[in-house]
Tab-separated table of C-alpha atoms and ligand atoms in Angstrom:
chain	number	residue	atom	x	y	z
A	1	MET	CA	19.568	43.508	16.231
A	2	LYS	CA	18.775	44.631	19.768
A	3	LYS	CA	19.599	41.498	22.095
A	4	THR	CA	16.866	40.356	24.487
A	5	VAL	CA	15.981	38.427	27.493
A	6	SER	CA	12.682	36.851	28.073
A	7	VAL	CA	10.887	34.595	30.479
A	8	ALA	CA	9.842	31.291	29.066
A	9	PRO	CA	6.138	30.168	28.647
A	10	MET	CA	5.291	27.946	31.411
A	11	MET	CA	2.041	26.013	31.591
A	12	ASP	CA	0.478	26.892	35.037
A	13	CYS	CA	2.937	29.483	35.894
A	14	THR	CA	3.166	32.060	33.535
A	15	ASP	CA	-0.540	33.301	33.507
A	16	LYS	CA	-1.848	36.978	33.606
A	17	HIS	CA	-0.951	37.405	37.323
A	18	GLU	CA	2.686	36.227	36.998
A	19	ILE	CA	3.242	38.207	33.931
A	20	TYR	CA	2.149	41.433	36.055
A	21	PHE	CA	3.979	40.611	39.076
A	22	LEU	CA	7.127	39.734	36.934
A	23	SER	CA	6.864	43.279	35.262
A	24	LEU	CA	7.267	44.972	38.314
A	25	ILE	CA	10.560	43.644	38.842
A	26	SER	CA	11.933	43.958	35.544
A	27	LYS	CA	10.996	46.856	32.813
A	28	ASN	CA	13.029	45.139	30.102
A	29	ILE	CA	12.297	41.545	30.273
A	30	HIS	CA	10.030	40.121	27.328
A	31	LEU	CA	7.261	38.077	28.880
A	32	TYR	CA	5.621	35.100	27.422
A	33	SER	CA	2.029	33.548	28.279
A	34	GLU	CA	1.715	29.921	29.209
A	35	MET	CA	0.645	27.934	26.023
A	36	ILE	CA	-3.139	28.253	25.411
A	37	VAL	CA	-4.897	25.875	23.250
A	38	ALA	CA	-6.128	27.324	19.768
A	39	ASN	CA	-9.383	25.464	20.300
A	40	ALA	CA	-9.830	27.025	23.789
A	41	ILE	CA	-9.645	30.427	22.392
A	42	ILE	CA	-12.200	29.790	19.730
A	43	ARG	CA	-14.779	28.179	21.795
A	44	GLY	CA	-13.756	29.104	25.442
A	45	ASP	CA	-14.108	32.326	27.711
A	46	ARG	CA	-11.734	34.562	25.472
A	47	ASP	CA	-11.621	37.662	27.966
A	48	LYS	CA	-10.882	35.208	30.637
A	49	LEU	CA	-8.228	33.222	28.900
A	50	LEU	CA	-6.469	36.310	26.838
A	51	SER	CA	-6.872	39.453	28.760
A	52	PHE	CA	-3.895	41.033	31.040
A	53	LYS	CA	-3.253	44.249	32.679
A	54	LYS	CA	-1.480	46.539	30.165
A	55	ILE	CA	2.287	46.879	30.970
A	56	SER	CA	4.921	48.595	29.122
A	57	ASN	CA	7.091	45.100	28.728
A	58	PRO	CA	6.613	43.521	25.453
A	59	VAL	CA	4.095	40.323	25.947
A	60	THR	CA	3.994	37.092	23.461
A	61	LEU	CA	0.954	35.013	23.475
A	62	GLN	CA	1.851	31.448	23.037
A	63	ILE	CA	-0.702	29.175	21.128
A	64	GLY	CA	-0.738	25.465	20.801
A	65	GLY	CA	-2.347	23.727	17.788
A	66	SER	CA	-2.031	21.972	14.467
A	67	ASN	CA	-4.962	22.831	12.644
A	68	PRO	CA	-4.295	25.827	10.212
A	69	ASN	CA	-7.721	27.192	10.322
A	70	GLU	CA	-8.068	26.956	14.001
A	71	LEU	CA	-4.703	28.447	14.592
A	72	ALA	CA	-5.615	31.428	12.191
A	73	GLU	CA	-9.026	31.720	13.769
A	74	ALA	CA	-7.271	32.140	17.284
A	75	CYS	CA	-4.765	34.559	15.929
A	76	LYS	CA	-7.621	36.726	14.774
A	77	ILE	CA	-9.598	36.641	17.927
A	78	SER	CA	-6.329	37.247	19.978
A	79	GLU	CA	-5.072	40.358	17.971
A	80	ASP	CA	-6.673	42.833	19.781
A	81	TYR	CA	-5.716	42.063	23.423
A	82	GLY	CA	-2.198	43.546	23.591
A	83	TYR	CA	0.204	40.910	22.551
A	84	LYS	CA	3.194	42.020	20.447
A	85	GLU	CA	3.877	38.583	19.132
A	86	ILE	CA	2.150	35.199	18.684
A	87	ASN	CA	4.169	32.222	19.259
A	88	LEU	CA	3.573	28.628	17.875
A	89	ASN	CA	4.379	25.764	20.414
A	90	LEU	CA	6.508	23.243	18.867
A	91	GLY	CA	8.580	22.102	21.872
A	92	CYS	CA	6.090	20.618	24.631
A	93	PRO	CA	6.503	16.656	24.577
A	94	SER	CA	3.564	15.977	27.047
A	95	LYS	CA	1.820	12.822	26.120
A	96	LYS	CA	-1.750	14.695	26.314
A	97	VAL	CA	-0.106	17.393	23.972
A	98	GLN	CA	0.893	14.713	21.638
A	99	LYS	CA	-2.432	12.999	21.647
A	100	ASN	CA	-3.972	16.283	20.368
A	101	LYS	CA	-1.078	16.574	17.753
A	102	PHE	CA	0.556	19.736	18.914
A	103	GLY	CA	3.850	20.632	20.494
A	104	ALA	CA	7.228	18.992	19.969
A	105	CYS	CA	5.497	16.047	17.835
A	106	LEU	CA	5.195	18.551	15.134
A	107	MET	CA	8.642	18.346	14.473
A	108	GLN	CA	7.964	15.147	12.554
A	109	GLU	CA	5.611	16.863	10.462
A	110	PRO	CA	7.388	19.931	8.979
A	111	ASP	CA	4.724	20.263	6.007
A	112	LEU	CA	1.961	20.678	8.452
A	113	VAL	CA	3.962	23.168	10.596
A	114	ALA	CA	4.490	25.056	7.471
A	115	LYS	CA	0.882	25.199	6.840
A	116	CYS	CA	-0.082	26.199	10.310
A	117	ILE	CA	2.650	29.234	10.254
A	118	GLU	CA	1.251	30.313	6.782
A	119	ALA	CA	-2.307	30.318	7.924
A	120	MET	CA	-1.387	32.160	11.268
A	121	SER	CA	0.555	34.818	9.670
A	122	LYS	CA	-2.107	35.609	7.077
A	123	ALA	CA	-4.462	35.970	9.551
A	124	THR	CA	-2.819	38.584	11.892
A	125	LYS	CA	-0.995	41.603	11.548
A	126	LEU	CA	1.357	40.675	14.588
A	127	PRO	CA	4.607	38.778	13.952
A	128	VAL	CA	4.294	34.843	14.382
A	129	THR	CA	7.293	33.167	15.920
A	130	ILE	CA	8.208	29.479	16.898
A	131	LYS	CA	9.617	27.696	19.899
A	132	THR	CA	10.903	24.501	19.127
A	133	ARG	CA	13.890	21.802	20.331
A	134	ILE	CA	17.049	20.737	18.497
A	135	GLY	CA	15.378	17.412	17.545
A	136	TYR	CA	13.299	14.754	18.747
A	137	ASN	CA	13.550	11.136	19.605
A	138	GLU	CA	16.603	9.569	17.505
A	139	VAL	CA	16.581	12.802	15.386
A	140	GLU	CA	19.238	14.892	16.567
A	141	ASN	CA	21.459	16.571	13.725
A	142	PHE	CA	22.079	19.886	12.652
A	143	GLU	CA	21.169	19.288	8.790
A	144	PHE	CA	17.416	18.549	10.129
A	145	LEU	CA	17.469	21.607	12.409
A	146	LYS	CA	18.359	23.773	9.795
A	147	SER	CA	15.974	22.464	7.116
A	148	PHE	CA	13.307	22.453	9.851
A	149	ILE	CA	14.007	26.132	11.094
A	150	GLN	CA	14.294	27.064	6.936
A	151	THR	CA	10.846	25.627	6.559
A	152	THR	CA	9.191	27.650	9.317
A	153	LYS	CA	11.069	30.716	8.097
A	154	ASP	CA	9.893	30.313	4.482
A	155	ALA	CA	6.199	29.903	5.986
A	156	GLY	CA	6.420	33.135	7.828
A	157	SER	CA	8.118	32.804	11.287
A	158	LYS	CA	9.854	35.969	12.278
A	159	LYS	CA	11.907	34.509	15.222
A	160	PHE	CA	13.086	31.326	16.443
A	161	ILE	CA	13.470	30.049	20.042
A	162	ILE	CA	15.288	26.818	20.218
A	163	HIS	CA	15.250	25.135	23.831
A	164	ALA	CA	18.917	23.415	23.266
A	165	ARG	CA	17.615	19.744	23.893
A	166	LYS	CA	15.885	16.981	21.958
A	167	ALA	CA	12.727	15.861	23.020
A	168	LEU	CA	12.092	12.247	23.576
A	169	LEU	CA	8.356	11.851	22.948
A	170	LYS	CA	7.868	8.556	24.157
A	171	LYS	CA	10.396	7.347	26.760
A	172	LEU	CA	10.171	10.647	29.061
A	173	SER	CA	7.789	12.233	31.045
A	174	PRO	CA	7.331	15.940	30.457
A	175	LYS	CA	9.366	16.593	33.523
A	176	GLU	CA	12.145	14.076	32.190
A	177	ASN	CA	12.307	15.927	29.132
A	178	LEU	CA	12.949	19.102	30.587
A	179	ASN	CA	16.206	17.609	32.214
A	180	ILE	CA	17.568	14.235	30.912
A	181	PRO	CA	18.221	14.897	27.173
A	182	PRO	CA	21.601	16.823	27.325
A	183	LEU	CA	21.856	20.677	26.554
A	184	LYS	CA	23.561	21.098	23.480
A	185	TYR	CA	23.825	24.729	22.977
A	186	GLU	CA	26.199	24.215	19.953
A	187	PHE	CA	23.382	23.545	17.785
A	188	VAL	CA	21.930	26.965	18.507
A	189	TYR	CA	24.956	28.542	18.188
A	190	GLN	CA	25.559	26.927	14.777
A	191	LEU	CA	21.770	27.904	13.698
A	192	LYS	CA	23.055	31.554	14.383
A	193	GLU	CA	25.993	31.436	12.069
A	194	HIS	CA	23.834	29.964	9.435
A	195	PHE	CA	20.747	32.436	9.704
A	196	LYS	CA	22.813	35.524	10.486
A	197	ASN	CA	20.017	37.947	9.901
A	198	ASP	CA	17.555	35.937	11.849
A	199	GLU	CA	16.512	36.239	15.559
A	200	ILE	CA	17.839	33.238	17.098
A	201	ILE	CA	16.888	32.841	20.837
A	202	ILE	CA	18.479	30.302	22.752
A	203	ASN	CA	16.757	28.580	25.907
A	204	GLY	CA	17.603	25.628	28.438
A	205	GLY	CA	19.254	25.564	31.642
A	206	ILE	CA	20.326	29.444	31.998
A	207	LYS	CA	20.679	29.948	35.554
A	208	THR	CA	23.053	33.221	36.208
A	209	THR	CA	23.616	36.531	34.689
A	210	GLU	CA	27.068	35.104	33.431
A	211	ASP	CA	25.356	32.436	31.616
A	212	ILE	CA	23.102	34.977	29.676
A	213	LYS	CA	26.197	37.230	28.872
A	214	HIS	CA	28.033	34.427	27.494
A	215	HIS	CA	24.890	33.405	25.401
A	216	LEU	CA	24.361	36.947	24.033
A	217	LEU	CA	27.649	36.907	22.494
A	218	LYS	CA	26.605	34.082	20.255
A	219	VAL	CA	22.846	34.507	19.943
A	220	ASP	CA	20.488	37.373	19.921
A	221	GLY	CA	18.429	36.594	22.804
A	222	ALA	CA	18.273	34.271	26.044
A	223	MET	CA	15.227	32.584	27.245
A	224	ILE	CA	14.864	31.616	30.847
A	225	GLY	CA	12.309	29.598	32.562
A	226	ARG	CA	12.613	27.763	35.637
A	227	ALA	CA	15.230	29.640	37.501
A	228	ILE	CA	12.887	32.926	37.137
A	229	TYR	CA	9.949	31.158	38.349
A	230	HIS	CA	11.462	29.620	41.314
A	231	SER	CA	13.468	32.784	42.158
A	232	PRO	CA	11.591	35.625	40.263
A	233	TYR	CA	14.220	38.106	42.023
A	234	PHE	CA	16.704	36.920	39.851
A	235	LEU	CA	15.201	39.268	37.268
A	236	ALA	CA	16.365	42.327	39.580
A	237	GLU	CA	19.970	40.887	38.956
A	238	ILE	CA	19.295	40.838	34.917
A	239	GLU	CA	17.941	44.346	35.330
A	240	ARG	CA	20.990	45.438	36.997
A	241	ASP	CA	23.668	43.348	35.209
A	242	ILE	CA	22.298	42.887	31.973
A	243	PHE	CA	19.955	46.318	31.398
A	244	ASN	CA	22.400	48.314	33.141
A	245	ASN	CA	19.256	49.523	35.347
A	246	LYS	CA	20.357	51.531	38.454
A	247	ASN	CA	17.008	51.809	40.058
A	248	VAL	CA	15.993	48.312	40.576
A	249	PRO	CA	13.029	47.779	43.060
A	250	THR	CA	13.357	45.924	46.358
A	251	ARG	CA	11.608	42.982	46.912
A	252	SER	CA	9.237	45.075	49.289
A	253	ASP	CA	8.696	47.537	46.804
A	254	VAL	CA	7.693	44.871	44.386
A	255	MET	CA	5.122	43.373	46.938
A	256	GLU	CA	4.046	47.017	47.786
A	257	LYS	CA	3.304	47.684	44.347
A	258	LEU	CA	1.532	44.154	43.958
A	259	ILE	CA	-1.037	44.960	46.611
A	260	PRO	CA	-3.195	47.469	44.447
A	261	TYR	CA	-3.160	44.928	41.775
A	262	ILE	CA	-4.250	42.162	44.207
A	263	GLN	CA	-7.075	44.651	45.346
A	264	GLU	CA	-8.033	45.359	41.996
A	265	GLU	CA	-8.018	41.683	40.673
A	266	THR	CA	-9.638	40.288	43.910
A	267	SER	CA	-12.617	43.092	43.493
A	268	LYS	CA	-13.153	41.604	40.003
A	269	GLY	CA	-13.524	38.002	41.328
A	270	ALA	CA	-9.952	36.813	41.150
A	271	GLN	CA	-8.919	34.375	43.727
A	272	LEU	CA	-5.993	35.714	46.218
A	273	ASN	CA	-4.173	32.321	46.182
A	274	HIS	CA	-3.868	32.593	42.377
A	275	ILE	CA	-1.867	35.777	42.435
A	276	MET	CA	-0.055	34.966	45.831
A	277	ARG	CA	1.194	31.657	44.716
A	278	HIS	CA	3.632	33.580	42.303
A	279	THR	CA	5.373	35.421	45.160
A	280	VAL	CA	6.257	32.117	47.074
A	281	GLY	CA	9.917	32.436	45.547
A	282	LEU	CA	10.406	36.084	45.709
A	283	PHE	CA	12.504	36.057	49.039
A	284	HIS	CA	14.447	33.063	47.832
A	285	GLY	CA	17.820	32.858	49.517
A	286	GLN	CA	16.933	35.818	52.089
A	287	ASN	CA	16.643	35.600	56.006
A	288	GLY	CA	13.069	35.286	56.532
A	289	SER	CA	12.374	33.443	53.409
A	290	LYS	CA	11.375	30.194	55.030
A	291	THR	CA	8.830	32.196	57.436
A	292	TRP	CA	7.457	34.005	54.107
A	293	LYS	CA	7.111	30.663	52.335
A	294	GLN	CA	5.774	28.914	55.128
A	295	TYR	CA	3.191	31.854	55.744
A	296	LEU	CA	1.985	31.788	52.023
A	297	SER	CA	1.566	28.105	52.076
A	298	LYS	CA	-0.578	28.125	55.112
A	299	ASN	CA	-2.792	31.112	54.625
A	300	MET	CA	-2.660	32.596	51.207
A	301	CYS	CA	-2.108	29.734	48.763
A	302	ILE	CA	-5.368	28.226	50.097
A	303	ARG	CA	-8.931	28.866	48.414
A	304	ASP	CA	-10.521	31.256	50.928
A	305	ALA	CA	-7.308	33.518	51.624
A	306	ASP	CA	-8.254	37.064	52.177
A	307	LEU	CA	-6.609	40.332	51.732
A	308	GLN	CA	-6.033	40.816	55.630
A	309	LYS	CA	-3.724	38.388	55.529
A	310	VAL	CA	-1.420	40.040	52.837
A	311	ASN	CA	-1.772	43.205	54.914
A	312	HIS	CA	-0.428	41.025	57.951
A	313	ILE	CA	2.657	39.435	56.059
A	314	MET	CA	3.492	42.724	54.544
A	315	ASP	CA	3.506	44.550	58.072
A	316	GLN	CA	6.262	41.739	58.861
A	317	VAL	CA	8.155	42.689	55.584
A	318	ARG	CA	7.966	45.996	56.394
A	319	LYS	CA	9.519	45.646	59.789
A	320	THR	CA	12.509	43.739	58.405
A	321	ASN	CA	12.641	45.445	55.170
A	322	PRO	CA	14.684	42.884	52.990
A	323	VAL	CA	16.501	44.813	50.309
A	324	SER	CA	19.399	42.942	49.168
A	325	LEU	CA	19.927	42.148	45.594
A	326	GLU	CA	21.349	38.830	46.590
A	327	ARG	CA	19.360	35.658	45.207
B	1	LIG	C1	6.078	23.957	34.582
B	1	LIG	C2	6.611	24.293	33.283
B	1	LIG	C3	5.585	24.634	32.184
B	1	LIG	C4	5.809	24.713	30.833
B	1	LIG	N1	5.125	25.048	29.938
B	1	LIG	C5	5.413	25.309	28.668
B	1	LIG	C6	4.612	25.851	27.675
B	1	LIG	O1	3.371	26.194	27.986
B	1	LIG	N2	5.142	25.948	26.432
B	1	LIG	C7	6.241	25.877	26.266
B	1	LIG	O2	6.722	25.991	24.946
B	1	LIG	N3	7.395	25.575	26.990
B	1	LIG	C8	6.758	25.302	28.294
B	1	LIG	N4	7.657	24.832	29.026
B	1	LIG	C9	9.163	24.517	28.764
B	1	LIG	C10	9.944	26.046	28.986
B	1	LIG	O3	9.131	27.031	28.275
B	1	LIG	C11	11.517	26.000	28.798
B	1	LIG	O4	11.689	25.574	27.441
B	1	LIG	C12	12.074	24.863	29.816
B	1	LIG	O5	11.683	25.150	31.001
B	1	LIG	C13	13.511	25.221	29.650
B	1	LIG	O6	14.212	26.426	30.122
B	1	LIG	P1	14.399	26.412	31.629
B	1	LIG	O7	15.754	25.523	31.607
B	1	LIG	O8	15.068	28.087	31.813
B	1	LIG	O9	13.476	26.104	32.737
B	1	LIG	C14	7.481	24.465	30.420
B	1	LIG	C15	8.332	24.011	31.494
B	1	LIG	C16	7.833	24.072	32.854
B	1	LIG	C17	8.992	23.803	33.916
C-alpha cells in the first residue's frame, strides 16, 4: 500500500482557495475539504460549495450528516466535481454538530453509521471513507474501537482516518477537544495490526517530518491539520524529506504562482481577503514574517482589499526574496 501524507479537513480553513494554495507547495500531498453538510449540498448553491480549480493532487470531499438518504443524495450530487473520495465526518465534537446529530456523537450509534455508509457507497462510484476518534466520553477501549471500525468496514468504508484522542462530547469545547484529551497513538497502531490489509491513517499532534516518518513505519498514512494551516511551508519540508522532491518551490515562487489564480478568482467575484488569509503563515519563522503578517492583516485580510496591494507586497518579497527551506 502506498504511504500517504494528507492535510486534515478544517472548517473555515481548508476551503477551495486553501486547497489550491497548498497544491502550489506540494504536488504529493492529499488534500481534504472542510466539512460540508449534506443538507447544504442538497439545498444550497452547489457550485459555490463544491467546485474547485482542478489540480493534480487528490482532493477528498468531507461530508457531515446522519440521514442516509440525504448523505446518498449529497454523494450523487458531488460525484462530478472532481473529488477522488468522499469522507464521512465521525469525529467533530462541536455542540452545533451534535445538535444536528453528526460528527463524533455518531460513534454512539454504530448501526446508524453503518446505514449512512451503505447508502453513500451505493450512491457513488467514489470510495467512501471515514474520519473518527479513538473513543468518546468514558468509552476508550480498543475493543470498542475495533468493533466500530469493523462496522464501518462491513458497511463499505475503504479507509479509516483516526484522530488519536477521544472526544468529550459534553464537557469540552471544540477547541479543548483538539488539545485536552491525551493523544494515544498506540490505539491506531494496534488497529493497523488488526486490520493489516486496510488503509489506516493516523492524525493528531503531528508537527515534524520526523513525527511523520515515525508514524509511517506503523501505519499507512499521516494526516496533519494545524501544523500546516499555521505554517503552510511545512509542506515544502514534507515534499523534500518524505517525497524526496528536489525541486521544491520557494515561498516567493508560491506567491508568484498564486497571483494568476487570485486574478482569475477575483474576476469571477471572489473576495481577495478570502484567498490571502490563507497565506498569513507562509513566511512563518523567516526574517520579515512579522511585516508580511502585519501588512496582510492591515491591507489584505479586509473586505475591500484590492489586487494592487498584492502587487505592492510582492515587490517587497521580490526585493528580499526569502528562499530558505527552514520553517
Ligand atoms: C479550525 C479547525 C477546524 C476543523 N474542522 C474539521 C472538520 O471540518 N472536519 C473534521 O473531520 N475535523 C476537523 N477538525 C479536526 C482536524 O481535522 C484534526 O483532526 C485535528 O485538528 C487534529 O489534527 P492536528 O493536531 O494535526 O491539527 C478541525 C480542526 C481545526 C483546528
